[in-house]
Short mmCIF file of C-alpha atoms in Angstrom, two decimals:
data_model
loop_
_atom_site.label_atom_id
_atom_site.label_comp_id
_atom_site.label_asym_id
_atom_site.label_seq_id
_atom_site.Cartn_x
_atom_site.Cartn_y
_atom_site.Cartn_z
CA MET F 1 69.54 126.45 161.93
CA ASN F 2 66.76 125.25 159.62
CA PHE F 3 65.49 127.18 156.89
CA SER F 4 62.48 128.50 158.54
CA GLU F 5 64.49 129.74 161.41
CA LYS F 6 66.87 131.26 158.74
CA VAL F 7 63.91 133.18 157.17
CA ARG F 8 62.89 134.50 160.61
CA GLU F 9 66.41 135.45 161.62
CA VAL F 10 67.20 137.13 158.24
CA GLN F 11 63.89 139.13 158.22
CA GLN F 12 64.26 140.34 161.84
CA ARG F 13 67.84 141.43 161.27
CA THR F 14 67.36 143.12 158.09
CA ASN F 15 63.84 144.45 159.09
CA SER F 16 62.74 143.65 155.63
CA LEU F 17 60.43 141.37 153.65
CA LEU F 18 61.48 142.54 150.34
CA CYS F 19 63.04 140.04 147.93
CA ILE F 20 64.37 141.23 144.70
CA GLY F 21 63.82 139.23 141.65
CA LEU F 22 67.06 139.29 139.39
CA ASP F 23 65.91 138.14 136.02
CA PRO F 24 67.74 140.36 133.71
CA VAL F 25 66.91 140.62 129.94
CA LEU F 26 69.95 141.85 128.00
CA GLU F 27 68.06 144.40 125.98
CA LYS F 28 66.72 146.24 128.96
CA ILE F 29 70.03 146.84 130.57
CA PRO F 30 71.12 150.37 130.78
CA SER F 31 73.23 151.01 127.94
CA HIS F 32 76.55 152.09 130.03
CA LEU F 33 76.46 148.64 131.38
CA GLN F 34 75.85 147.06 127.81
CA LYS F 35 79.35 148.29 127.11
CA THR F 36 80.82 146.19 129.66
CA GLY F 37 82.35 142.79 129.15
CA ASP F 38 79.64 141.05 131.00
CA PRO F 39 76.47 143.18 131.15
CA ILE F 40 74.48 140.86 133.04
CA VAL F 41 76.92 140.22 135.73
CA GLU F 42 77.46 144.03 136.17
CA PHE F 43 73.86 144.75 136.14
CA ASN F 44 73.18 142.29 139.02
CA LYS F 45 76.19 143.61 140.88
CA PHE F 46 74.78 147.01 140.54
CA ILE F 47 71.28 145.93 141.73
CA ILE F 48 72.81 143.93 144.50
CA GLU F 49 75.28 146.72 145.78
CA THR F 50 72.50 149.32 145.76
CA THR F 51 69.89 147.35 147.49
CA SER F 52 71.55 144.56 149.82
CA ASP F 53 71.00 146.59 153.08
CA ILE F 54 67.13 146.61 152.44
CA VAL F 55 66.15 143.13 151.16
CA CYS F 56 65.98 139.84 152.95
CA ALA F 57 66.34 137.83 149.84
CA TYR F 58 67.44 137.78 145.86
CA LYS F 59 65.50 135.44 143.68
CA PHE F 60 67.21 134.21 140.58
CA ASN F 61 64.89 132.82 137.82
CA LEU F 62 66.78 130.21 136.08
CA ALA F 63 65.07 130.60 132.80
CA PHE F 64 66.62 134.00 132.14
CA TYR F 65 70.20 132.65 132.85
CA GLU F 66 69.83 129.41 130.80
CA ALA F 67 68.47 131.51 127.90
CA GLN F 68 72.06 132.87 127.60
CA GLY F 69 73.74 129.41 127.32
CA VAL F 70 76.95 128.64 128.91
CA SER F 71 77.72 132.42 129.47
CA GLY F 72 74.43 132.75 131.54
CA ILE F 73 75.33 129.89 133.75
CA GLU F 74 78.58 131.68 134.39
CA ALA F 75 76.89 135.02 134.83
CA LEU F 76 74.66 133.39 137.56
CA GLU F 77 77.54 131.98 139.43
CA GLU F 78 79.26 135.27 139.31
CA SER F 79 76.17 137.16 140.37
CA LEU F 80 75.52 134.83 143.37
CA GLU F 81 79.13 135.64 144.55
CA SER F 82 78.06 139.44 144.99
CA VAL F 83 75.29 138.57 147.21
CA PRO F 84 76.34 139.22 150.87
CA ASN F 85 76.36 135.77 153.04
CA GLU F 86 73.70 136.92 155.29
CA ILE F 87 71.06 137.64 152.66
CA LEU F 88 69.17 134.60 151.31
CA THR F 89 69.49 133.44 147.63
CA ILE F 90 66.61 131.60 145.92
CA GLY F 91 67.14 129.65 142.71
CA ASP F 92 63.70 129.95 140.99
CA GLY F 93 63.66 126.97 138.62
CA LYS F 94 60.48 125.36 139.45
CA ARG F 95 62.08 121.90 138.97
CA ASN F 96 60.47 118.58 139.53
CA ASP F 97 61.49 114.93 138.45
CA ILE F 98 61.42 111.39 139.79
CA GLY F 99 63.61 110.73 142.81
CA ASN F 100 67.11 110.04 141.14
CA SER F 101 66.85 113.17 138.74
CA ALA F 102 65.33 115.45 141.34
CA GLU F 103 68.43 114.54 143.29
CA ARG F 104 70.64 115.95 140.72
CA TYR F 105 68.72 119.01 140.58
CA ALA F 106 68.84 119.65 144.26
CA GLU F 107 72.50 118.78 144.36
CA THR F 108 73.30 121.34 141.50
CA LEU F 109 71.12 124.15 143.02
CA PHE F 110 71.99 123.65 146.63
CA TYR F 111 75.67 122.70 146.58
CA GLY F 112 76.66 123.67 143.13
CA PHE F 113 75.20 127.10 142.88
CA GLU F 114 74.74 127.22 146.70
CA PHE F 115 71.42 128.71 146.85
CA ASP F 116 69.81 128.85 150.23
CA ALA F 117 66.27 127.85 148.69
CA VAL F 118 64.65 126.86 145.36
CA THR F 119 61.29 126.67 143.92
CA VAL F 120 59.66 123.18 143.43
CA ASN F 121 56.72 122.05 141.29
CA PRO F 122 54.69 119.52 143.14
CA TYR F 123 52.94 117.59 140.32
CA MET F 124 54.98 114.53 140.44
CA GLY F 125 54.61 113.89 144.29
CA THR F 126 56.53 112.85 147.36
CA ASP F 127 59.67 111.50 145.82
CA SER F 128 59.95 114.15 143.47
CA VAL F 129 60.14 116.77 146.26
CA GLU F 130 62.04 114.73 148.77
CA PRO F 131 65.50 115.24 147.65
CA PHE F 132 64.84 119.18 148.01
CA ILE F 133 63.91 119.03 151.55
CA ARG F 134 66.51 116.47 152.69
CA ASP F 135 68.79 119.24 154.07
CA PRO F 136 67.16 121.17 156.87
CA GLU F 137 69.32 124.40 156.10
CA LYS F 138 68.01 124.64 152.51
CA GLY F 139 64.58 125.43 151.83
CA ALA F 140 62.20 124.47 149.23
CA PHE F 141 59.18 126.86 148.09
CA ILE F 142 56.50 124.44 146.84
CA LEU F 143 54.38 126.02 144.16
CA ALA F 144 50.79 126.10 145.66
CA LEU F 145 48.82 128.92 143.93
CA THR F 146 50.76 130.85 141.21
CA SER F 147 50.32 134.43 140.10
CA ASN F 148 49.50 133.61 136.22
CA PRO F 149 46.18 133.28 134.74
CA GLY F 150 46.63 129.54 134.08
CA ALA F 151 46.69 128.96 137.86
CA ARG F 152 42.96 128.45 137.43
CA ASP F 153 43.31 125.64 134.97
CA PHE F 154 44.39 122.81 137.47
CA GLN F 155 45.36 124.54 140.83
CA LYS F 156 41.78 125.65 141.26
CA LEU F 157 40.17 122.29 140.44
CA LYS F 158 37.94 120.96 143.12
CA VAL F 159 39.35 117.77 144.80
CA GLY F 160 36.40 116.73 147.07
CA ASP F 161 35.83 119.84 149.26
CA ASN F 162 39.30 121.41 148.69
CA TYR F 163 41.05 122.92 145.69
CA LEU F 164 44.05 121.04 144.35
CA TYR F 165 46.33 123.79 145.61
CA GLU F 166 44.95 123.14 149.14
CA LYS F 167 45.66 119.43 148.81
CA VAL F 168 49.34 120.34 147.89
CA ILE F 169 49.50 122.38 150.93
CA GLN F 170 48.16 119.59 153.24
CA ARG F 171 50.45 117.17 151.82
CA ALA F 172 53.58 119.52 151.95
CA LYS F 173 52.63 120.30 155.71
CA LYS F 174 53.11 116.57 156.24
CA TRP F 175 56.31 116.44 154.58
CA ASN F 176 57.65 119.40 156.67
CA THR F 177 59.49 117.49 159.25
CA ASN F 178 62.70 119.41 158.65
CA ASN F 179 61.03 122.89 158.88
CA ASN F 180 62.20 123.93 155.63
CA ILE F 181 59.21 123.99 153.36
CA GLY F 182 57.66 127.16 152.15
CA PHE F 183 54.97 127.88 149.48
CA VAL F 184 54.81 129.92 146.47
CA VAL F 185 51.64 132.05 146.32
CA GLY F 186 50.83 134.75 143.77
CA ALA F 187 50.03 138.35 144.84
CA THR F 188 47.28 138.40 142.34
CA GLN F 189 44.88 136.41 144.73
CA PRO F 190 45.02 138.01 148.20
CA ARG F 191 41.73 136.45 149.49
CA GLU F 192 43.29 132.96 148.88
CA LEU F 193 46.63 134.19 150.35
CA ALA F 194 44.87 135.11 153.64
CA SER F 195 43.19 131.55 153.81
CA ILE F 196 46.68 129.87 152.97
CA ARG F 197 48.37 131.98 155.62
CA LYS F 198 45.90 130.70 158.16
CA ARG F 199 46.60 127.11 157.11
CA VAL F 200 50.33 127.17 157.13
CA HIS F 201 50.78 129.08 160.26
CA ASP F 202 54.48 130.39 160.32
CA MET F 203 55.79 128.58 157.23
CA PRO F 204 57.44 130.91 154.68
CA ILE F 205 55.65 132.27 151.85
CA LEU F 206 57.18 133.56 148.66
CA LEU F 207 55.00 136.01 147.02
CA PRO F 208 55.66 136.71 143.32
CA GLY F 209 53.21 138.87 141.15
CA VAL F 210 53.42 142.54 142.86
CA GLY F 211 54.09 145.08 140.60
CA ALA F 212 54.35 144.38 136.61
CA GLN F 213 51.89 141.32 137.21
CA GLY F 214 49.45 143.54 138.94
CA GLY F 215 49.11 142.10 142.41
CA ASP F 216 48.05 144.62 145.07
CA LEU F 217 50.99 145.12 147.59
CA LYS F 218 48.81 146.56 150.63
CA LYS F 219 46.43 143.76 150.43
CA SER F 220 49.19 141.03 149.90
CA VAL F 221 51.33 142.08 152.80
CA GLU F 222 48.13 142.30 155.12
CA SER F 223 46.87 139.02 153.83
CA GLY F 224 50.27 137.11 153.76
CA CYS F 225 52.18 138.07 157.05
CA SER F 226 52.14 135.65 159.75
CA LYS F 227 50.68 137.45 162.77
CA LYS F 228 53.79 136.67 164.95
CA ARG F 229 56.62 136.25 162.63
CA ASP F 230 56.05 137.80 159.15
CA MET F 231 57.53 134.84 157.15
CA LEU F 232 56.31 136.55 153.94
CA LEU F 233 58.97 137.18 151.18
CA VAL F 234 57.64 139.84 148.88
CA ASN F 235 59.13 139.38 145.44
CA VAL F 236 59.50 142.51 143.25
CA GLY F 237 61.49 142.01 140.07
CA ARG F 238 61.06 144.32 136.92
CA SER F 239 59.45 147.27 138.85
CA ILE F 240 62.69 147.55 140.65
CA ILE F 241 65.66 146.40 138.68
CA TYR F 242 64.58 148.44 135.48
CA ALA F 243 63.46 151.55 137.63
CA GLN F 244 65.09 154.90 136.70
CA ASN F 245 66.52 155.07 140.29
CA VAL F 246 66.89 151.61 141.60
CA ARG F 247 67.74 152.37 145.21
CA ASP F 248 64.74 154.85 145.58
CA THR F 249 62.17 152.63 144.13
CA ALA F 250 63.27 149.60 146.27
CA LEU F 251 63.42 151.75 149.34
CA GLU F 252 60.08 153.11 148.73
CA ILE F 253 58.57 149.55 148.16
CA HIS F 254 60.57 148.39 151.39
CA THR F 255 58.98 151.29 153.16
CA MET F 256 55.60 150.53 152.05
CA ILE F 257 55.80 146.85 152.92
CA ASN F 258 56.98 147.75 156.49
CA THR F 259 54.05 150.30 156.91
CA TYR F 260 51.36 147.62 155.81
CA ARG F 261 53.07 144.91 157.95
CA ASN F 262 53.06 147.09 161.07
CA GLU F 263 49.46 148.39 160.61
CA GLU F 264 48.79 144.57 161.05
CA LYS F 265 50.45 144.07 164.44
CA MET N 1 55.46 118.89 108.95
CA ASN N 2 54.05 119.32 112.48
CA PHE N 3 55.51 117.31 115.28
CA SER N 4 52.89 114.71 115.26
CA GLU N 5 53.46 114.20 111.73
CA LYS N 6 57.30 113.97 112.35
CA VAL N 7 56.90 111.24 115.00
CA ARG N 8 54.78 109.13 112.46
CA GLU N 9 57.50 109.75 109.81
CA VAL N 10 60.44 108.72 111.82
CA GLN N 11 58.74 105.81 113.34
CA GLN N 12 57.80 104.44 109.94
CA ARG N 13 61.27 105.23 108.35
CA THR N 14 63.30 103.73 111.15
CA ASN N 15 60.78 100.99 112.12
CA SER N 16 61.42 101.71 115.54
CA LEU N 17 59.65 102.93 118.69
CA LEU N 18 62.79 102.88 120.76
CA CYS N 19 64.14 106.09 122.38
CA ILE N 20 67.35 105.89 124.27
CA GLY N 21 67.55 107.90 127.35
CA LEU N 22 71.04 109.52 127.48
CA ASP N 23 71.42 110.48 131.28
CA PRO N 24 75.11 109.61 131.92
CA VAL N 25 76.37 109.43 135.35
CA LEU N 26 80.20 110.15 135.24
CA GLU N 27 81.02 107.27 137.74
CA LYS N 28 79.08 104.72 135.67
CA ILE N 29 81.05 105.48 132.25
CA PRO N 30 83.43 102.52 131.24
CA SER N 31 86.88 103.16 132.51
CA HIS N 32 88.62 103.54 128.90
CA LEU N 33 86.26 106.63 128.19
CA GLN N 34 86.96 108.19 131.61
CA LYS N 35 90.56 108.65 130.43
CA THR N 36 89.45 110.95 127.45
CA GLY N 37 89.11 114.58 127.91
CA ASP N 38 85.26 114.55 127.86
CA PRO N 39 83.99 111.37 129.04
CA ILE N 40 80.38 112.27 128.83
CA VAL N 41 80.50 113.60 125.23
CA GLU N 42 82.68 110.49 124.15
CA PHE N 43 80.15 108.09 125.95
CA ASN N 44 77.07 109.73 124.34
CA LYS N 45 78.92 109.69 120.92
CA PHE N 46 79.51 106.06 121.44
CA ILE N 47 75.88 105.20 122.31
CA ILE N 48 74.61 107.34 119.59
CA GLU N 49 76.92 105.83 116.96
CA THR N 50 76.12 102.18 118.27
CA THR N 51 72.46 102.72 118.12
CA SER N 52 71.11 105.42 115.77
CA ASP N 53 69.78 102.91 113.10
CA ILE N 54 67.47 101.35 115.62
CA VAL N 55 65.89 104.16 117.53
CA CYS N 56 63.43 106.92 116.61
CA ALA N 57 64.64 109.38 119.17
CA TYR N 58 67.31 110.20 121.90
CA LYS N 59 66.14 111.65 125.23
CA PHE N 60 68.37 113.97 127.22
CA ASN N 61 67.43 114.52 130.92
CA LEU N 62 68.71 117.77 131.55
CA ALA N 63 69.16 117.29 135.29
CA PHE N 64 72.26 115.18 134.32
CA TYR N 65 73.95 117.85 132.46
CA GLU N 66 73.24 120.72 134.64
CA ALA N 67 74.65 118.73 137.47
CA GLN N 68 78.11 119.09 135.63
CA GLY N 69 77.75 122.88 135.61
CA VAL N 70 79.02 124.79 132.54
CA SER N 71 80.96 121.78 131.35
CA GLY N 72 77.67 119.70 131.26
CA ILE N 73 76.02 122.29 129.24
CA GLU N 74 78.72 122.09 126.73
CA ALA N 75 78.64 118.23 126.77
CA LEU N 76 74.90 118.49 126.14
CA GLU N 77 75.50 120.66 122.94
CA GLU N 78 78.23 118.53 121.68
CA SER N 79 76.30 115.40 122.14
CA LEU N 80 73.44 116.68 120.39
CA GLU N 81 75.48 117.38 117.22
CA SER N 82 76.29 113.59 117.23
CA VAL N 83 72.63 112.75 116.68
CA PRO N 84 71.68 112.17 112.88
CA ASN N 85 69.30 114.84 111.72
CA GLU N 86 66.61 112.42 110.95
CA ILE N 87 66.24 111.12 114.51
CA LEU N 88 64.08 112.89 117.02
CA THR N 89 65.77 114.71 120.22
CA ILE N 90 63.90 115.28 123.41
CA GLY N 91 65.10 117.77 125.95
CA ASP N 92 63.55 116.33 129.17
CA GLY N 93 63.56 119.23 131.68
CA LYS N 94 60.04 119.01 132.84
CA ARG N 95 59.99 123.00 132.76
CA ASN N 96 57.00 125.07 133.83
CA ASP N 97 56.77 128.76 134.62
CA ILE N 98 54.56 131.63 134.11
CA GLY N 99 54.17 132.93 130.48
CA ASN N 100 57.33 135.20 129.85
CA SER N 101 59.73 132.86 131.81
CA ALA N 102 58.21 129.87 129.90
CA GLU N 103 59.07 131.61 126.73
CA ARG N 104 62.73 131.74 127.73
CA TYR N 105 62.79 127.93 128.40
CA ALA N 106 61.23 127.28 125.05
CA GLU N 107 63.66 129.48 123.32
CA THR N 108 66.53 127.99 124.79
CA LEU N 109 65.46 124.53 124.47
CA PHE N 110 64.20 124.72 120.76
CA TYR N 111 66.23 127.21 119.24
CA GLY N 112 69.39 127.24 121.39
CA PHE N 113 69.82 123.51 121.90
CA GLU N 114 67.69 122.84 118.88
CA PHE N 115 65.67 119.94 120.56
CA ASP N 116 62.66 118.66 118.50
CA ALA N 117 60.68 118.16 121.62
CA VAL N 118 60.63 118.84 125.39
CA THR N 119 58.71 117.72 128.31
CA VAL N 120 56.52 120.13 130.13
CA ASN N 121 54.99 120.14 133.69
CA PRO N 122 51.23 121.17 133.43
CA TYR N 123 50.79 122.52 137.06
CA MET N 124 50.66 126.18 136.02
CA GLY N 125 48.10 125.88 133.27
CA THR N 126 47.55 127.25 129.86
CA ASP N 127 49.83 130.27 129.74
CA SER N 128 52.67 128.30 131.30
CA VAL N 129 52.28 125.67 128.65
CA GLU N 130 51.63 127.85 125.55
CA PRO N 131 55.28 128.92 124.59
CA PHE N 132 56.17 125.36 124.28
CA ILE N 133 53.40 124.49 121.67
CA ARG N 134 53.33 127.69 119.56
CA ASP N 135 55.82 126.30 116.89
CA PRO N 136 53.92 123.41 115.16
CA GLU N 137 57.09 121.54 114.21
CA LYS N 138 58.43 121.44 117.90
CA GLY N 139 56.73 118.91 120.18
CA ALA N 140 55.61 119.35 124.03
CA PHE N 141 55.21 115.96 126.04
CA ILE N 142 53.07 117.10 128.89
CA LEU N 143 53.49 115.07 132.16
CA ALA N 144 50.13 113.40 132.57
CA LEU N 145 50.69 110.23 134.77
CA THR N 146 54.36 109.55 135.71
CA SER N 147 56.31 106.53 136.60
CA ASN N 148 57.32 107.25 140.06
CA PRO N 149 55.67 106.37 143.39
CA GLY N 150 54.60 110.02 144.03
CA ALA N 151 52.41 109.88 140.86
CA ARG N 152 49.61 108.74 143.10
CA ASP N 153 49.83 111.85 145.47
CA PHE N 154 48.26 114.58 143.17
CA GLN N 155 48.09 113.01 139.67
CA LYS N 156 45.61 110.40 140.95
CA LEU N 157 43.39 112.62 142.97
CA LYS N 158 39.88 112.55 141.97
CA VAL N 159 38.43 115.76 140.39
CA GLY N 160 34.91 114.87 140.03
CA ASP N 161 34.56 111.78 138.25
CA ASN N 162 38.16 112.04 136.63
CA TYR N 163 41.64 111.68 138.00
CA LEU N 164 43.65 115.16 137.78
CA TYR N 165 45.90 113.45 135.17
CA GLU N 166 42.87 112.86 133.13
CA LYS N 167 41.85 116.47 133.51
CA VAL N 168 45.40 117.37 132.23
CA ILE N 169 44.75 115.38 129.29
CA GLN N 170 41.38 116.82 128.51
CA ARG N 171 42.82 120.37 128.67
CA ALA N 172 45.71 119.40 126.75
CA LYS N 173 43.65 118.04 123.95
CA LYS N 174 42.02 121.38 123.54
CA TRP N 175 45.31 123.01 123.40
CA ASN N 176 46.44 120.89 120.56
CA THR N 177 45.50 123.03 117.65
CA ASN N 178 49.03 122.69 116.15
CA ASN N 179 49.21 118.98 116.41
CA ASN N 180 52.35 119.10 118.58
CA ILE N 181 51.39 118.01 121.84
CA GLY N 182 52.14 114.50 123.44
CA PHE N 183 52.07 113.09 126.85
CA VAL N 184 54.55 111.55 129.33
CA VAL N 185 52.92 108.38 130.80
CA GLY N 186 54.71 105.91 132.90
CA ALA N 187 55.21 102.35 132.02
CA THR N 188 54.54 101.32 135.61
CA GLN N 189 50.91 101.67 134.96
CA PRO N 190 49.77 99.78 131.92
CA ARG N 191 46.12 99.70 132.69
CA GLU N 192 45.96 103.43 132.82
CA LEU N 193 48.11 103.69 129.56
CA ALA N 194 45.60 101.71 127.85
CA SER N 195 42.64 104.10 128.77
CA ILE N 196 44.85 107.25 128.21
CA ARG N 197 45.58 105.75 124.58
CA LYS N 198 41.93 105.51 123.94
CA ARG N 199 41.31 108.91 124.99
CA VAL N 200 44.25 110.67 123.09
CA HIS N 201 43.97 108.72 119.82
CA ASP N 202 46.97 109.17 117.59
CA MET N 203 48.77 111.71 119.72
CA PRO N 204 52.27 110.85 120.76
CA ILE N 205 52.82 109.22 123.94
CA LEU N 206 56.47 109.19 125.75
CA LEU N 207 56.87 106.02 127.90
CA PRO N 208 59.55 106.26 130.52
CA GLY N 209 59.82 103.66 133.22
CA VAL N 210 60.61 100.45 131.25
CA GLY N 211 63.61 98.63 132.75
CA ALA N 212 65.32 100.03 135.75
CA GLN N 213 61.96 101.36 137.00
CA GLY N 214 60.30 98.03 136.65
CA GLY N 215 57.68 98.80 134.04
CA ASP N 216 56.60 95.72 131.82
CA LEU N 217 57.61 96.19 128.35
CA LYS N 218 54.97 93.78 126.64
CA LYS N 219 52.07 95.30 128.54
CA SER N 220 53.28 98.68 128.06
CA VAL N 221 53.72 98.28 124.09
CA GLU N 222 50.44 96.43 123.80
CA SER N 223 48.64 99.24 125.91
CA GLY N 224 50.30 102.27 124.52
CA CYS N 225 50.39 101.88 121.01
CA SER N 226 47.83 103.53 118.82
CA LYS N 227 46.22 100.85 116.58
CA LYS N 228 46.88 102.57 113.46
CA ARG N 229 50.07 104.47 113.81
CA ASP N 230 52.02 103.36 117.04
CA MET N 231 52.95 106.93 118.20
CA LEU N 232 54.55 105.37 121.39
CA LEU N 233 58.08 106.47 122.14
CA VAL N 234 59.40 103.63 124.54
CA ASN N 235 62.30 105.26 126.47
CA VAL N 236 64.99 102.89 127.95
CA GLY N 237 67.84 104.42 129.61
CA ARG N 238 70.04 102.78 132.10
CA SER N 239 69.36 99.28 131.09
CA ILE N 240 70.71 100.10 127.65
CA ILE N 241 73.46 102.69 128.12
CA TYR N 242 75.32 100.72 131.00
CA ALA N 243 74.81 97.52 129.39
CA GLN N 244 77.87 95.20 128.85
CA ASN N 245 77.05 95.02 125.11
CA VAL N 246 75.11 98.21 124.22
CA ARG N 247 74.36 97.24 120.55
CA ASP N 248 73.08 93.80 121.49
CA THR N 249 70.77 95.00 124.36
CA ALA N 250 69.45 97.73 122.45
CA LEU N 251 68.70 95.73 119.53
CA GLU N 252 67.13 93.18 121.75
CA ILE N 253 64.78 95.56 123.24
CA HIS N 254 64.00 97.14 119.78
CA THR N 255 63.13 93.54 118.44
CA MET N 256 60.89 92.78 121.51
CA ILE N 257 59.02 96.12 120.97
CA ASN N 258 58.52 95.42 117.39
CA THR N 259 57.24 91.81 118.16
CA TYR N 260 54.80 93.10 120.72
CA ARG N 261 53.68 95.90 118.52
CA ASN N 262 53.04 93.50 115.54
CA GLU N 263 51.07 91.24 117.66
CA GLU N 264 48.80 93.88 118.21
CA LYS N 265 48.15 94.47 114.75
#
């Protein structure tokens, strides 16, 4: 099954577009878990056990694990083991390098950590992305239009009649012979999201920026879902993992997403 | 001392523009080191001891260390301890993420591993780069025009009258209030390198792509040195570290660089 089919399958089976971002900051972890031997692992396990029946994926931002040195890498490995096999895992490292180095990153993330998908920065072009899209079963979400303020600096530069991020999308669509490419599009720009969805048809879109970053959930779901197959992964991190009641908050967001998504049909 | 002054100082003191890329692949390490407990650390120590009087910097491509999992991270830490304090270390991870994640990467690389400088991908704009340029003593080499074939895909797209990589350089020059920004420019494009040098004056340029990747050393040194202060870091990896005689090969390249550089003056 190629990655695109996997996304479709897991979203249908779980009836969920929710992806939870597991980016734990040690200081924000509840105090009773701080006392355990490995607070990050215990925290992640708790979030996963509490939510795995209402999500389609978990996204791990590598910056947060690398920040803890060797123990962070071990925590990442252990946390991944807690994710049920039938739920997708995304290694959010935004990696990019020339061919032979990119190959090492891809090997590490796909076959070391065994992530189902990764995020990839497109700036260095074809050979820097190719190692991440070689295996049809593994997915690569290419940064198109990100959720941060700096997105306007380069991604929104005009290249002829298009924005740079549109050129990235055009090119990536040509690379997509294995049906395993998706895009990262920030929830902070719903108008652009709608236009991107039209261009990419049923390709997966990973949507960060809902919640703490201020993206509007309703507009994003309405703009970002493919008419036929959804294929939108709505990433929510801080607003869920640090919520007073994690389960209730996750369920509430999950339900809202499904309401907005069904209104669309 | 800001990073730009540091580069100038170390290049004057060592009389060297040579940066050695320590990107070890386990299988290529000589057999007598394979038998030691930690081949990568022993190999790096050997290269560093053999060459540290004729280089200005060592560059560590993080992809090669991450590929070895936890033991690779430990090997990186240990290898960095072997680098004399007065020689620069560059963490080549081409990282980039939204502000609060980029902050974690910067903290890890600058204050965990204690790299003097890092490489940064500019695609996500201002707030994704800012954490890497906050400390004047720490340097950030921003990817401008890279040495790989894919460089043409996006970096060479025309944005108005400029190429995208020129826009990146324009913008980064404005960010450079701490005098700690440099650029990555591949040795495979000497004509563009000459034009970039004119635009960036005395800012540091990190030049990969000489040797295994086919860049011409003479043309690159002639095009890439600032007239007054050099400020070019010529990275050579595989051609030195896997050479039959590492010292002789490094010395030969070091001597060639200095010949070409002085012809220029």
